[in-house]
Short mmCIF file of C-alpha atoms in Angstrom, two decimals:
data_model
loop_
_atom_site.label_atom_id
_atom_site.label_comp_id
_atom_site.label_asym_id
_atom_site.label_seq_id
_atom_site.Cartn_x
_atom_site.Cartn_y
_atom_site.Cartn_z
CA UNK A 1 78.92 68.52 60.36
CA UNK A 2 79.72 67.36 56.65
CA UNK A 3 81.16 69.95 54.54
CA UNK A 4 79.79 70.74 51.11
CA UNK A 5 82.94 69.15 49.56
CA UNK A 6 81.95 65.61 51.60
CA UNK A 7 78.44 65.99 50.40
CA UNK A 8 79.53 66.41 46.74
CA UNK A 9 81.86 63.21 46.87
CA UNK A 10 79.00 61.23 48.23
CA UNK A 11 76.77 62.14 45.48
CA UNK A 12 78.87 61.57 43.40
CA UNK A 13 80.22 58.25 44.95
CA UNK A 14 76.49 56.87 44.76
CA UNK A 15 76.08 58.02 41.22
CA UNK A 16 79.31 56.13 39.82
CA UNK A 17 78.40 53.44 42.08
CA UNK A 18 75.08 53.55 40.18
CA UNK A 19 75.64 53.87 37.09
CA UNK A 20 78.87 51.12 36.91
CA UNK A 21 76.58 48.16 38.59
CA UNK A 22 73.69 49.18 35.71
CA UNK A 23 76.48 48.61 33.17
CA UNK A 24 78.04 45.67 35.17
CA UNK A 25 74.63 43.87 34.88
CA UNK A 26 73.95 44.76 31.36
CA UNK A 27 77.78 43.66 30.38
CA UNK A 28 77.80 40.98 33.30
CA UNK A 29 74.67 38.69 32.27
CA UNK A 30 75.37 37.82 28.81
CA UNK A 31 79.34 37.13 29.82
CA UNK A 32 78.08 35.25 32.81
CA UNK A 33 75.87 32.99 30.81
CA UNK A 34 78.82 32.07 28.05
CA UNK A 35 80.80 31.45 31.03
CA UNK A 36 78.12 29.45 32.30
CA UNK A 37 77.31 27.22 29.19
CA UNK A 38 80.16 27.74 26.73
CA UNK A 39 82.32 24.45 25.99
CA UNK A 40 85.05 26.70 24.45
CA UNK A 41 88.51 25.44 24.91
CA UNK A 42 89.33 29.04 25.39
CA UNK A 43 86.82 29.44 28.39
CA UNK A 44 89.75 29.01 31.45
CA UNK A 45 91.29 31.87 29.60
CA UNK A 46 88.12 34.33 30.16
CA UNK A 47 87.02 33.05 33.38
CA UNK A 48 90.86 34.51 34.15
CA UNK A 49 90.50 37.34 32.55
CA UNK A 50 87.23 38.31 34.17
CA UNK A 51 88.91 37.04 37.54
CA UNK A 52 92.29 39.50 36.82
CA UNK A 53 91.18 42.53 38.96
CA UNK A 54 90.79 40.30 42.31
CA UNK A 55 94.49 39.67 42.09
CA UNK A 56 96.19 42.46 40.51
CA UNK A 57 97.46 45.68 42.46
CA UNK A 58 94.49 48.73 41.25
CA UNK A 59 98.14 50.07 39.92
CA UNK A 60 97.95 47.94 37.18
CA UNK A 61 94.95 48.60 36.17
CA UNK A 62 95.38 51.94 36.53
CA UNK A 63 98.14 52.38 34.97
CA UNK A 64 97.17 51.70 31.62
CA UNK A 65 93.72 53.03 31.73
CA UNK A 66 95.85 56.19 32.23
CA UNK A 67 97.95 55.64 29.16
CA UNK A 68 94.73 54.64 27.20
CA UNK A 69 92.71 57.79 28.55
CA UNK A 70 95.61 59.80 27.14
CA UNK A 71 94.16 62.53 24.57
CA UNK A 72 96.98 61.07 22.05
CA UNK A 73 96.12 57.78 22.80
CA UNK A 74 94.12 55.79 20.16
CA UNK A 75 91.53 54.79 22.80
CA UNK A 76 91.30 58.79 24.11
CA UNK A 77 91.20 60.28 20.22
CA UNK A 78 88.48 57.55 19.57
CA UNK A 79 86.39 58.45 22.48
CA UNK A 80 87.62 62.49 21.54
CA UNK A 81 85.93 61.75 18.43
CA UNK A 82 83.45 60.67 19.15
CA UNK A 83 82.13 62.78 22.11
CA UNK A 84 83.94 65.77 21.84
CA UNK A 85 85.49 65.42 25.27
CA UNK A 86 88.58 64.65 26.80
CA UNK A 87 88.38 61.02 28.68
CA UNK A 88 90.71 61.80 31.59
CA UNK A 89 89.98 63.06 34.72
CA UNK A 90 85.94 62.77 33.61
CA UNK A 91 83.10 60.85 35.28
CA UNK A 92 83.32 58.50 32.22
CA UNK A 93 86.52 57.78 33.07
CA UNK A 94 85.90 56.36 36.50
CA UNK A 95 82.97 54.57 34.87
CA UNK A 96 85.21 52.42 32.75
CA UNK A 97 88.10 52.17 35.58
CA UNK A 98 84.73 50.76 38.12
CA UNK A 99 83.10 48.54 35.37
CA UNK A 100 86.66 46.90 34.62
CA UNK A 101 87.65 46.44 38.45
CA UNK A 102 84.16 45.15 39.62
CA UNK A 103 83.77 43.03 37.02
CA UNK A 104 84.32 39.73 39.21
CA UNK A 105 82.53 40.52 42.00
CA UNK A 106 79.04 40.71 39.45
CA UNK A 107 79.92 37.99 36.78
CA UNK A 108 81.09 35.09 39.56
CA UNK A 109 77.44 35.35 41.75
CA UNK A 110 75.75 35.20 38.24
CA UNK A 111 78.16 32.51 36.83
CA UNK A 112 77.54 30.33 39.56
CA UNK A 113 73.57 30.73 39.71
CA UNK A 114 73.45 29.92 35.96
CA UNK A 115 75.49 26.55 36.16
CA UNK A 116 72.96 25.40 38.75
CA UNK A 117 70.17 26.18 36.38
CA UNK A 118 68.18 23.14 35.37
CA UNK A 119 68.63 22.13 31.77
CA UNK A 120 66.01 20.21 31.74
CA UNK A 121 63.15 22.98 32.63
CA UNK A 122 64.64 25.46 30.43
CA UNK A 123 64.86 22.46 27.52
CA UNK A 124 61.21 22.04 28.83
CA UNK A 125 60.15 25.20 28.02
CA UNK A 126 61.98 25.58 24.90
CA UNK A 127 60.32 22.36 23.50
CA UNK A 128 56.90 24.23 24.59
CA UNK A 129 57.88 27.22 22.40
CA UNK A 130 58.71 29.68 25.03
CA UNK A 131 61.70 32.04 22.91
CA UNK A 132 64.99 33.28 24.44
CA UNK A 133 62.80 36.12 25.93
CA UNK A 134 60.21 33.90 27.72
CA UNK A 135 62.66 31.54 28.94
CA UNK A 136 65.25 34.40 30.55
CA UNK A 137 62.45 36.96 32.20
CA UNK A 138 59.94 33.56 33.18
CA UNK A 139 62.92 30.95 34.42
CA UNK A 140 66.13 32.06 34.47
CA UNK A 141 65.50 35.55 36.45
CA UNK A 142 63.00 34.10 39.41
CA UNK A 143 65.57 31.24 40.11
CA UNK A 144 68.55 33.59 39.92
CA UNK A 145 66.67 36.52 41.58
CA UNK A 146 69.08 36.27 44.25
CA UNK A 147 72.30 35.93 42.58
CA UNK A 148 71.61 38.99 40.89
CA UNK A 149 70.87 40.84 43.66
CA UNK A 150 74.46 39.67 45.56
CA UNK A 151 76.45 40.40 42.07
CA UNK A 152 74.23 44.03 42.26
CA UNK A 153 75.03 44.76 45.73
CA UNK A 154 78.19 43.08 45.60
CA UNK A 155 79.29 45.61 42.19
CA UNK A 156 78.16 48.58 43.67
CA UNK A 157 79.76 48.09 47.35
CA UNK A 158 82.92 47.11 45.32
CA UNK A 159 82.74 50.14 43.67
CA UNK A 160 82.08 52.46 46.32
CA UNK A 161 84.97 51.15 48.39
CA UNK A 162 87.23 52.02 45.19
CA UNK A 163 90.69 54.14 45.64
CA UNK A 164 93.24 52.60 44.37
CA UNK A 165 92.46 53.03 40.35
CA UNK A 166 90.47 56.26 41.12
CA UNK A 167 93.61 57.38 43.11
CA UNK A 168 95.72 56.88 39.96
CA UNK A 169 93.26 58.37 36.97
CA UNK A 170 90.78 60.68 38.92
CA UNK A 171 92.85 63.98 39.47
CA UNK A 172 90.87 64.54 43.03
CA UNK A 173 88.51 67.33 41.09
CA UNK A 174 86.07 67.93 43.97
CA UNK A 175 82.25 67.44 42.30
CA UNK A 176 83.92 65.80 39.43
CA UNK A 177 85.82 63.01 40.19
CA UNK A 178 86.98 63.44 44.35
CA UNK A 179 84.69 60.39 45.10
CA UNK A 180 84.24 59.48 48.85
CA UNK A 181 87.20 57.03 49.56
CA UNK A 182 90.00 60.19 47.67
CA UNK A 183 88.04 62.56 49.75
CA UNK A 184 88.73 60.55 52.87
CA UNK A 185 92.38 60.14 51.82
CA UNK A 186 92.43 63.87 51.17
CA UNK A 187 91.16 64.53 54.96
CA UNK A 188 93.57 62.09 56.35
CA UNK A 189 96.34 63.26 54.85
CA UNK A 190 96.04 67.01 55.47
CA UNK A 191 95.37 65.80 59.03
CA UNK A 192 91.59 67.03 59.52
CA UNK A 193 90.99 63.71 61.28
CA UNK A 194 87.39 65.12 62.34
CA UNK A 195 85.86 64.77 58.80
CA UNK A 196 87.99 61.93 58.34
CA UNK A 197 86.51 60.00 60.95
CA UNK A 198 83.06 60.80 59.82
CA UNK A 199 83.67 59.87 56.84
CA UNK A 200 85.79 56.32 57.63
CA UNK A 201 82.55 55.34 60.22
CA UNK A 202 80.23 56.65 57.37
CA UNK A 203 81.67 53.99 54.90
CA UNK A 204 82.17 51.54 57.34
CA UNK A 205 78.39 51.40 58.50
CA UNK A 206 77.45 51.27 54.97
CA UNK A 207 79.10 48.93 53.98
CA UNK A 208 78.42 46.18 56.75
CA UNK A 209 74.84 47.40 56.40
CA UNK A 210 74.98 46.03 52.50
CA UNK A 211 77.03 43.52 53.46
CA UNK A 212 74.35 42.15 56.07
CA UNK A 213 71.67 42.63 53.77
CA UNK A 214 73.50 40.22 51.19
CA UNK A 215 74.46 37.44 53.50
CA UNK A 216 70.45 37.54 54.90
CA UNK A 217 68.77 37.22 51.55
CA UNK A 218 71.96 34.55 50.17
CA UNK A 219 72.37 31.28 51.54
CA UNK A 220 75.64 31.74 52.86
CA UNK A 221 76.96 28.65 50.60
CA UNK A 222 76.10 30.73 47.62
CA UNK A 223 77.91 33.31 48.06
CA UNK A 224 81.17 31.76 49.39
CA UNK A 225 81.13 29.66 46.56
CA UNK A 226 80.86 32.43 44.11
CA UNK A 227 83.15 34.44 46.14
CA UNK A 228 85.82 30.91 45.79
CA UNK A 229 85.07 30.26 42.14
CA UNK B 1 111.98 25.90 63.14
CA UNK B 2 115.79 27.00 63.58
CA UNK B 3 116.11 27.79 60.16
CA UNK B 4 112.96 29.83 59.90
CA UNK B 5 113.97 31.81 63.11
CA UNK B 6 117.38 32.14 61.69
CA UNK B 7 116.02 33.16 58.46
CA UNK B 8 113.83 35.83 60.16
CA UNK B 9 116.72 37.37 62.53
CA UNK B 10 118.57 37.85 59.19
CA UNK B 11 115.51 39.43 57.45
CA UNK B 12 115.50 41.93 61.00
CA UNK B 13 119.37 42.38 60.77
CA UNK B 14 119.41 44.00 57.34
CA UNK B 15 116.75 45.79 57.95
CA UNK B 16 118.32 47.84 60.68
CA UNK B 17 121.94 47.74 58.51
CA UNK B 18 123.46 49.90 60.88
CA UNK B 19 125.55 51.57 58.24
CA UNK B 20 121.87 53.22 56.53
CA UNK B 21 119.87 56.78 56.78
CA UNK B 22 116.36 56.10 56.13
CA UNK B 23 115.76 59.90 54.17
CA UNK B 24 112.42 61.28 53.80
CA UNK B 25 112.15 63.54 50.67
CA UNK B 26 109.61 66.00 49.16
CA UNK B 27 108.36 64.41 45.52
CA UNK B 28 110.15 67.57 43.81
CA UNK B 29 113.78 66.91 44.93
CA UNK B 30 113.59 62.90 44.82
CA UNK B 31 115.45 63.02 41.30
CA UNK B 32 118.59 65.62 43.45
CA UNK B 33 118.86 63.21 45.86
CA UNK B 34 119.34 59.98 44.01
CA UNK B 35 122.51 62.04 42.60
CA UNK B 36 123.47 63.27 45.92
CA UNK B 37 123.05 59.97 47.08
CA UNK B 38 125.55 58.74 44.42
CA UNK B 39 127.96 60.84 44.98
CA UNK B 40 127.38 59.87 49.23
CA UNK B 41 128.06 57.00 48.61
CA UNK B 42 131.12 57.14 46.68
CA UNK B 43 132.44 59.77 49.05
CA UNK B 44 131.56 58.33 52.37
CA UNK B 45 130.32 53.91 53.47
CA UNK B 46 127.33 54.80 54.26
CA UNK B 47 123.86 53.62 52.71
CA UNK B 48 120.58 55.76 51.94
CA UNK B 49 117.43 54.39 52.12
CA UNK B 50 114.79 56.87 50.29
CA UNK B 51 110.99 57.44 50.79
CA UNK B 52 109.37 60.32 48.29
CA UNK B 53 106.03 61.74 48.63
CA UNK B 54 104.68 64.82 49.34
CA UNK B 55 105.83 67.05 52.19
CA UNK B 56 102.49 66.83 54.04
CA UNK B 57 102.14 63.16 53.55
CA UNK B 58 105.96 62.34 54.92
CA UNK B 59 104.68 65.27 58.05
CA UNK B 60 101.79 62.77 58.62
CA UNK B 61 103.81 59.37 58.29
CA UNK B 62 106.53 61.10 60.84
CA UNK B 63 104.19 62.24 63.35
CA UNK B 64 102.69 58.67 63.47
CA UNK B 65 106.69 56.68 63.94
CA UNK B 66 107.84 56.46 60.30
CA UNK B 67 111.11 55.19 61.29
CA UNK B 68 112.88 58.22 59.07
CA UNK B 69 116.39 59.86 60.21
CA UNK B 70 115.68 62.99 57.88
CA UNK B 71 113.21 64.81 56.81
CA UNK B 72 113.98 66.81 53.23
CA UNK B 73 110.85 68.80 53.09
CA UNK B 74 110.21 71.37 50.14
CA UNK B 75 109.04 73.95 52.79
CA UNK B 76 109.76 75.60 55.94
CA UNK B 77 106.60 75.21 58.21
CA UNK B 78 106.64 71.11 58.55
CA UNK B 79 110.03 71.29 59.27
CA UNK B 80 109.37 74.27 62.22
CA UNK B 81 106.14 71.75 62.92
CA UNK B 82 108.07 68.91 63.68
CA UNK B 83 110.36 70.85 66.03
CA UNK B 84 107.29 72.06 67.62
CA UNK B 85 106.05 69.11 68.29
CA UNK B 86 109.38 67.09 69.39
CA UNK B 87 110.15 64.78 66.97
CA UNK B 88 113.08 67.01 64.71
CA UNK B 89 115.80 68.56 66.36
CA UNK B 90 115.89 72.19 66.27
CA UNK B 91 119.56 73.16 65.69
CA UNK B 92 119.40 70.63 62.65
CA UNK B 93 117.08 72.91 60.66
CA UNK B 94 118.23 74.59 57.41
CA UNK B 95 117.44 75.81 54.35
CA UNK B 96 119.43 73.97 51.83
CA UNK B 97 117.55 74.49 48.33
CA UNK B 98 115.02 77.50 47.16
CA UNK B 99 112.60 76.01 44.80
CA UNK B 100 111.48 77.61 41.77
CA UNK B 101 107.78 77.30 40.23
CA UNK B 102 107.21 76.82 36.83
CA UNK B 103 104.35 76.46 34.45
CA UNK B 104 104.75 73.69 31.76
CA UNK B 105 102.91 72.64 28.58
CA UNK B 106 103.45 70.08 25.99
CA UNK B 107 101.56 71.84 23.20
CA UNK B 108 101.91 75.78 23.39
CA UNK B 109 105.80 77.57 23.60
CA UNK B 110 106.22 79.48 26.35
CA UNK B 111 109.72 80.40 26.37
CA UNK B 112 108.25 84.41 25.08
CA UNK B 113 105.10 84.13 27.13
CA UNK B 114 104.41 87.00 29.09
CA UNK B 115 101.24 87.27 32.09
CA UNK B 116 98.63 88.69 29.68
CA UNK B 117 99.64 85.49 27.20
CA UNK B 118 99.26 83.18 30.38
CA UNK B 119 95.98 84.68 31.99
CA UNK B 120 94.55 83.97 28.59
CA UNK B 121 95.98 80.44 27.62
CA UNK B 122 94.93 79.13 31.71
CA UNK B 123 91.85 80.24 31.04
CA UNK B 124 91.15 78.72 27.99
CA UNK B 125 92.59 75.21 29.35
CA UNK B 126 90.60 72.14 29.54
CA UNK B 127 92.68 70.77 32.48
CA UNK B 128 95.95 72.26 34.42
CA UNK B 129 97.83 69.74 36.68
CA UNK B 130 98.52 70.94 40.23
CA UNK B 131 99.97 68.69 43.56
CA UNK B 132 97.24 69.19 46.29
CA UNK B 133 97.46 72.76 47.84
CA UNK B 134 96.86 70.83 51.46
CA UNK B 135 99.65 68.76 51.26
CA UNK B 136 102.51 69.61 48.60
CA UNK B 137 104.34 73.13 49.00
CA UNK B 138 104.11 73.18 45.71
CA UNK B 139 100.91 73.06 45.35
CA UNK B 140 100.51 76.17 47.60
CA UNK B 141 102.69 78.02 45.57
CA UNK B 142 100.73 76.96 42.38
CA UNK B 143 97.67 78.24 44.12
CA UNK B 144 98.90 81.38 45.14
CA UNK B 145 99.92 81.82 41.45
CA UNK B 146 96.29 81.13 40.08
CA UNK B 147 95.15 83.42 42.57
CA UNK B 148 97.45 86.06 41.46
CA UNK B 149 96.21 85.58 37.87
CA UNK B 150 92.54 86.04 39.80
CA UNK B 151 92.01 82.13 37.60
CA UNK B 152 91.76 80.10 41.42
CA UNK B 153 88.12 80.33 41.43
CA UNK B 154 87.22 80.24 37.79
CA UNK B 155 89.53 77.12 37.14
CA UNK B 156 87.77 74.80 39.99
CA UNK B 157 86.84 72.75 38.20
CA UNK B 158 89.24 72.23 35.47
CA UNK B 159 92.27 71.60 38.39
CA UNK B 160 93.40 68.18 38.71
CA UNK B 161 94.85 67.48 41.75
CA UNK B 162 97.93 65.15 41.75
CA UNK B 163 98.61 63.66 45.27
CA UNK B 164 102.09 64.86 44.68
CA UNK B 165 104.64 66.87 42.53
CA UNK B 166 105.54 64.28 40.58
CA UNK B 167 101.79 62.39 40.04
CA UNK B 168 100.96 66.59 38.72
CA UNK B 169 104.49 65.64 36.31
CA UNK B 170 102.99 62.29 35.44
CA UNK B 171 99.22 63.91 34.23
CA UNK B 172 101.63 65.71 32.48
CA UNK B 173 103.62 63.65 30.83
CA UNK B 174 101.23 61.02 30.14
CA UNK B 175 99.56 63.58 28.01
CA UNK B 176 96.30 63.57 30.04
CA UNK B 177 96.88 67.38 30.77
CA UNK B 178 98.19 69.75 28.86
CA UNK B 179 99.49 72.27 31.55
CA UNK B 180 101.12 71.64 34.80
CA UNK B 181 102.37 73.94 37.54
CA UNK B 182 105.61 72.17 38.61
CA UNK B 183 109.12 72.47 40.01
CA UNK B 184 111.85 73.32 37.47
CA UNK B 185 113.80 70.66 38.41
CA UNK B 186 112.36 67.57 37.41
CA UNK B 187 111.94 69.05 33.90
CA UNK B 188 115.61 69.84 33.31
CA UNK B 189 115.91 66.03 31.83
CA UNK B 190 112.83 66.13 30.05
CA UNK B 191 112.32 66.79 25.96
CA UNK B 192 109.15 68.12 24.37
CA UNK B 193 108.32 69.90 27.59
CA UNK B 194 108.09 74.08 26.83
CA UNK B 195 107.89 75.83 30.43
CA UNK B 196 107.97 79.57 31.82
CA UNK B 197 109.29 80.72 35.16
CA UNK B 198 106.33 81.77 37.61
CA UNK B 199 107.59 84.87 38.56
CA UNK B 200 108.72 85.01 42.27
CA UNK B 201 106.40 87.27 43.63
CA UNK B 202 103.31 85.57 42.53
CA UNK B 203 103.74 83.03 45.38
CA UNK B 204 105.77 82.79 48.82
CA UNK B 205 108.99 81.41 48.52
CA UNK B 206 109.79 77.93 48.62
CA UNK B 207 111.97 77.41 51.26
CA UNK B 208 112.63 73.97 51.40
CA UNK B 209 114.44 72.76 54.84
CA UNK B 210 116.53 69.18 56.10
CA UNK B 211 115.66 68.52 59.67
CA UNK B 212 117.51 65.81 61.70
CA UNK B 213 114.61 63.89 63.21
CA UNK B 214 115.05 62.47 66.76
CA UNK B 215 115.68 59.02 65.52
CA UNK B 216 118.41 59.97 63.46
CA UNK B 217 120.84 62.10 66.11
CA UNK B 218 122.44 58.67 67.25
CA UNK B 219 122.58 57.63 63.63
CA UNK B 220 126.33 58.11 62.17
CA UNK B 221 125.29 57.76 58.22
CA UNK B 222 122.52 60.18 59.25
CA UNK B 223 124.56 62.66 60.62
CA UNK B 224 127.23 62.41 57.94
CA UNK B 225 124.51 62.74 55.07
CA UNK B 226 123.42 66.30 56.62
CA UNK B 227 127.09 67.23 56.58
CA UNK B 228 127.66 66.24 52.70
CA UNK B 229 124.58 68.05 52.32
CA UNK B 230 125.95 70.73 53.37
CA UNK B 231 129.48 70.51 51.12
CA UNK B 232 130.51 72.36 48.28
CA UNK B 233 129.91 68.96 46.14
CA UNK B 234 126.03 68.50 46.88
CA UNK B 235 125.93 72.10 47.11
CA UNK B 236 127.27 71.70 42.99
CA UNK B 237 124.56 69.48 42.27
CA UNK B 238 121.54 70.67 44.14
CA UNK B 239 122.41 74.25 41.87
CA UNK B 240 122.82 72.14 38.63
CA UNK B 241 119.86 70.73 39.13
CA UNK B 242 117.59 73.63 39.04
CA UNK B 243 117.75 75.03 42.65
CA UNK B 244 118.95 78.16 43.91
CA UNK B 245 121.04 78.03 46.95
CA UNK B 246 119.97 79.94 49.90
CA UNK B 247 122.96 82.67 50.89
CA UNK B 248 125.23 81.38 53.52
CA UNK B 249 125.59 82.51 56.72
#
């Protein structure tokens, strides 16, 4: 029923999926909790940054990750360099385009959790010599357990339901960078509607599947006010 | 209320200028027709409208009401296909360009290349730009040529896949590949870009056809734009601009 080239692209989907909301969490967090807690005058500036990618066309984005992933670029020689491959039309390179483009959906759940922390418990817990360490992994991750698990589920849905940037820097190299939404595309418009439709109900399933799962574990007032922040 | 209304029917009106063709063109021969539309429009007071992507895409957007009056595909099959299937009027169907492949490369000179210098620089290529074999002829014909070279299967997975002609130009361009299989055309305006002729019997011949579609018999700037197509001044153009012209009948 699913050909071997469908099989590959949802691998691979679920890998870059994967592997971008591991990053977005690592990256997210610590951005998240400046944005949280930072009094910077210069904040409004970075909450827009990180909030960019909700309102600009993937073609922007795209656009210049493909003049950065240039081999003559600066950013391509660097990462040349320093790995000894070529950035375009890689795995990496949908990495990076994923990470940048999913940013919001992981950093506004966790942004919002962490401004309803309590001061006073962590202050509580500071003044009773629990370190940075103690006070994240004991307080701040049980109360937050959800958000992260929304910004997680939110990052990687995001970034499985990904085409436009992908579209623009991925070259459509089955096994290597023909993820499941280009191989869709790819079926639609050579007119194999069959596989097309498999795949379109495939995605769509999934997706209100994670979906479901998000809203059930979130109070829904959670995650419509990360979602409007 | 009145205003909005009034605002809208105006919005409608221009939209359906009667005085427009709405062409569909094949990525490769988007650049020829801005100048033939130029020179259309200085010649006759009609207006073009132009839509470029690939041949299969435009097919597909056709076949599901794209309101286009003509199809300007960069093959002969979608054209036949669309008489086939009703929506392009048979008599209307002509070859008016033959397209030639070529392989281009920012970094190596091909201009004394022979096949034995080619075989061995594809082969040794980190990534080769092609349109999608599915959907752009000239992707087929790029295909065909890789296959000649016995490279199809080896190169898998070093092909990138442009949804079009000109996204395979813009990989190439960019500098994100450093060989492309392309049309000549759109390289005739370009600098820095060292290309060698595919030679003709490596892949089936590009035979790219105009079709009147049904929605553009009644249509009087349709129906004069596939006459001027037809004239000895676009005829002048589509040559200079990398094409050869099919014999008459």
């Amino acid at each position: 029923m699913l050909h071997a080239h469908d099989i590959a692209a949802i691998v691979l989907t679920l890998q870059l999926a994967a592997v971008s909301t591991v990053i977005l969490l690592i990256l997210g967090t610590p951005l998240a909790w400046w944005l949280a807690h930072s009094h910077n005058r210069a904040k409004p500036l970075f909450e827009a940054i990180v909030a960019l990618p909700l309102v600009l066309p993937p073609t922007v984005l795209g656009f210049y990750l493909l003049l950065a992933f240039a081999p003559d670029s600066p950013f391509g020689q660097l990462w040349l360099s320093a790995t000894g491959h070529s950035l375009a039309f890689s795995f990496s390179a949908l990495v990076i385009g994923s990470v940048l483009y999913s940013l919001p959906f992981v950093v506004q759940p966790l942004q919002a959790s962490f401004e309803q922390l309590p001061v006073k418990l962590l202050e509580a817990a500071s003044t009773l010599g629990a370190d940075f360490k103690d006070r994240f992994f004991s307080i701040v991750l049980p109360l937050s357990r959800r958000s992260f698990i929304t910004a997680a589920s939110l990052g990687f849905a995001h970034t499985v339901g990904e085409f436009g940037i992908v579209l623009m820097i991925g070259g459509n190299i089955p096994g290597k960078t023909q993820v499941l939404s280009i191989a869709l595309f790819d079926r639609v418009e050579s007119l194999q509607f069959q596989q097309a439709h498999i795949l379109a109900a495939g995605l769509v399933v999934f997706s209100l599947l994670l979906l479901t799962v998000v809203y059930r574990i979130n109070k829904p007032t959670v995650l419509t006010a990360a979602r409007q922040s | 209320m009145r205003l909005i209304l009034l605002f809208i029917g105006c919005l409608l009106a221009s939209h359906s200028w009667s005085g427009s063709a709405h062409i569909a063109v094949a990525a490769n021969f988007k650049l020829t027709l801005e100048l033939l539309q130029q020179r259309f429009q200085e010649v006759s007071e009609h207006q073009l409208i132009i839509s470029g992507a690939s041949t299969g895409v435009l097919f597909n957007q056709i076949t599901h009401g794209a309101p286009y009056h003509v199809l300007l595909a960069a093959d002969e099959l979608h054209p036949h296909k669309l008489v086939q299937q009703g929506y392009g009027l048979a008599a209307s169907r002509y070859t008016y360009a033959l397209g030639q492949l070529v392989l281009a490369s920012r970094s190596t000179a091909l201009a004394t290349a022979d096949e034995h210098f080619i075989r061995q620089q594809l082969s040794q290529a980190q990534t080769i730009a092609i349109a999608n074999p599915k959907i752009a002829p000239y992707g087929l014909a790029a295909q065909q040529s890789l296959s000649h070279l016995q490279l199809w299967q080896p190169l898998q997975g070093r092909l990138v896949r442009g949804n079009n002609i000109s996204q395979a130009q813009q990989f190439l361009m960019t500098g994100n590949v450093d060989w492309a299989f392309i049309p000549l055309s759109p390289l005739l305006a370009e600098q820095g870009i060292s290309y060698w002729p595919i030679p003709a019997h490596w892949y089936q011949a590009i035979r790219q056809q105009a079709i009147l579609l049904q929605s553009g018999q009644n249509n009087s700037a349709a129906l004069a734009f596939m006459a001027f197509l037809q004239s000895d001044d676009a005829l002048a153009i589509i040559a200079q601009q990398g094409y050869r012209l099919p014999e008459r009948p």
